[in-house]
PDB file of C-alpha atoms in Angstrom:
ATOM      1  CA  MET G 120      19.210   6.439  17.233  1.00 51.00           C
ATOM      2  CA  ARG G 121      20.120   9.967  16.715  1.00 67.00           C
ATOM      3  CA  ALA G 122      16.808  11.907  15.958  1.00 74.00           C
ATOM      4  CA  GLU G 123      14.163  12.980  18.953  1.00 88.00           C
ATOM      5  CA  ARG G 124      11.689  10.531  17.519  1.00 92.00           C
ATOM      6  CA  GLY G 125      12.551   7.414  16.270  1.00 95.00           C
ATOM      7  CA  LEU G 126       9.478   6.141  14.083  1.00 97.00           C
ATOM      8  CA  ALA G 127       8.551   2.678  13.488  1.00 98.00           C
ATOM      9  CA  ILE G 128       5.735   2.636  10.411  1.00 98.00           C
ATOM     10  CA  ALA G 129       2.750  -0.113  10.764  1.00 98.00           C
ATOM     11  CA  GLY G 130       1.600  -1.039   7.310  1.00 98.00           C
ATOM     12  CA  CYS G 131       3.683  -0.576   4.165  1.00 98.00           C
ATOM     13  CA  GLY G 132       1.138  -0.172   2.040  1.00 96.00           C
ATOM     14  CA  GLY G 133       0.795   3.087  -0.683  1.00 94.00           C
ATOM     15  CA  MET G 134      -1.043   4.805   2.168  1.00 95.00           C
ATOM     16  CA  SER G 135       2.396   5.073   4.017  1.00 96.00           C
ATOM     17  CA  ASN G 136       3.828   6.892   1.638  1.00 96.00           C
ATOM     18  CA  ALA G 137       2.726  10.673   2.444  1.00 96.00           C
ATOM     19  CA  TRP G 138       3.402   9.674   6.065  1.00 95.00           C
ATOM     20  CA  LEU G 139       7.331   8.595   4.844  1.00 96.00           C
ATOM     21  CA  ASP G 140       7.221  11.836   2.913  1.00 96.00           C
ATOM     22  CA  TYR G 141       6.425  13.304   6.227  1.00 94.00           C
ATOM     23  CA  ALA G 142       9.057  11.983   8.427  1.00 93.00           C
ATOM     24  CA  ALA G 143      11.909  12.744   6.321  1.00 92.00           C
ATOM     25  CA  ARG G 144      10.941  16.283   6.394  1.00 95.00           C
ATOM     26  CA  ARG G 145      11.662  16.672  10.337  1.00 93.00           C
ATOM     27  CA  GLU G 146      14.802  16.980  11.234  1.00 92.00           C
ATOM     28  CA  ASN G 147      13.533  15.663  14.677  1.00 95.00           C
ATOM     29  CA  ALA G 148      12.503  11.846  13.230  1.00 93.00           C
ATOM     30  CA  GLU G 149      14.317   9.018  12.356  1.00 95.00           C
ATOM     31  CA  ILE G 150      12.388   6.238  10.740  1.00 96.00           C
ATOM     32  CA  VAL G 151      14.366   3.375  12.622  1.00 97.00           C
ATOM     33  CA  GLY G 152      11.670   0.370  11.487  1.00 98.00           C
ATOM     34  CA  LEU G 153       9.262  -0.563   8.761  1.00 99.00           C
ATOM     35  CA  VAL G 154       6.111  -3.418   9.977  1.00 99.00           C
ATOM     36  CA  ASP G 155       3.796  -5.227   7.341  1.00 98.00           C
ATOM     37  CA  ILE G 156       2.014  -8.331   7.874  1.00 97.00           C
ATOM     38  CA  TYR G 157       3.872  -9.481   4.474  1.00 98.00           C
ATOM     39  CA  GLU G 158       7.530  -8.964   4.984  1.00 98.00           C
ATOM     40  CA  GLU G 159       8.597  -8.661   1.446  1.00 98.00           C
ATOM     41  CA  VAL G 160       6.187  -5.489   1.146  1.00 98.00           C
ATOM     42  CA  ALA G 161       8.325  -4.074   3.980  1.00 98.00           C
ATOM     43  CA  LYS G 162      11.549  -5.022   2.445  1.00 98.00           C
ATOM     44  CA  ALA G 163      10.532  -2.941  -0.290  1.00 98.00           C
ATOM     45  CA  MET G 164       9.416   0.088   0.905  1.00 98.00           C
ATOM     46  CA  ALA G 165      12.992   0.026   2.739  1.00 98.00           C
ATOM     47  CA  GLU G 166      14.817  -0.244  -1.184  1.00 98.00           C
ATOM     48  CA  LYS G 167      12.597   1.687  -2.642  1.00 97.00           C
ATOM     49  CA  ARG G 168      12.988   4.776   0.132  1.00 96.00           C
ATOM     50  CA  GLY G 169      16.668   4.125   0.457  1.00 97.00           C
ATOM     51  CA  LEU G 170      15.763   3.554   4.309  1.00 96.00           C
ATOM     52  CA  ASP G 171      18.787   1.799   7.040  1.00 94.00           C
ATOM     53  CA  ALA G 172      15.426   0.832   8.131  1.00 96.00           C
ATOM     54  CA  LEU G 173      15.152  -2.996  10.454  1.00 98.00           C
ATOM     55  CA  VAL G 174      11.826  -4.465   8.764  1.00 98.00           C
ATOM     56  CA  PHE G 175       9.474  -7.022  11.036  1.00 99.00           C
ATOM     57  CA  THR G 176       6.074  -8.682  10.582  1.00 98.00           C
ATOM     58  CA  SER G 177       5.447  -7.725  14.295  1.00 98.00           C
ATOM     59  CA  LEU G 178       5.061  -4.238  15.836  1.00 97.00           C
ATOM     60  CA  GLY G 179       5.783  -5.892  19.100  1.00 97.00           C
ATOM     61  CA  GLU G 180       9.578  -7.137  17.469  1.00 98.00           C
ATOM     62  CA  ALA G 181       9.696  -4.104  16.168  1.00 98.00           C
ATOM     63  CA  LEU G 182       9.252  -2.096  19.386  1.00 97.00           C
ATOM     64  CA  ALA G 183      11.958  -4.200  20.870  1.00 98.00           C
ATOM     65  CA  ALA G 184      14.234  -4.374  18.812  1.00 98.00           C
ATOM     66  CA  THR G 185      14.878  -0.720  17.637  1.00 96.00           C
ATOM     67  CA  GLU G 186      14.158   2.714  19.888  1.00 91.00           C
ATOM     68  CA  ALA G 187      11.667   3.742  18.389  1.00 96.00           C
ATOM     69  CA  ASN G 188       9.100   5.936  20.119  1.00 96.00           C
ATOM     70  CA  LEU G 189       6.276   7.018  18.014  1.00 96.00           C
ATOM     71  CA  VAL G 190       4.411   4.249  15.910  1.00 97.00           C
ATOM     72  CA  LEU G 191       2.229   5.381  12.425  1.00 97.00           C
ATOM     73  CA  ASP G 192      -0.184   3.264  12.544  1.00 97.00           C
ATOM     74  CA  VAL G 193      -1.699   2.735   8.643  1.00 96.00           C
ATOM     75  CA  THR G 194      -2.911  -0.104   8.628  1.00 95.00           C
ATOM     76  CA  ILE G 195      -6.572  -0.747   7.410  1.00 89.00           C
ATOM     77  CA  PRO G 196      -8.975  -1.011  10.364  1.00 86.00           C
ATOM     78  CA  ALA G 197     -10.309  -4.439  11.211  1.00 82.00           C
ATOM     79  CA  GLY G 198     -13.692  -4.812   9.987  1.00 76.00           C
TER      80      GLY G 198
END
């Protein structure tokens, strides 16, 4: 990780775009992991955004495998 903040984005649906835009504008942040319960959704977001971030279906796995020190939770609240 090169940036001060390694970001793991949990939830790769439409709402994550705003947070990905925000992170892209930050010089001190690097997206190191994308997490979604549907792996293909996270992969599609990485491809769409041209990200070199790792893709996961488990936040725990993402935190263990990356140098993330900040999680942006963009998931739908459980009802």
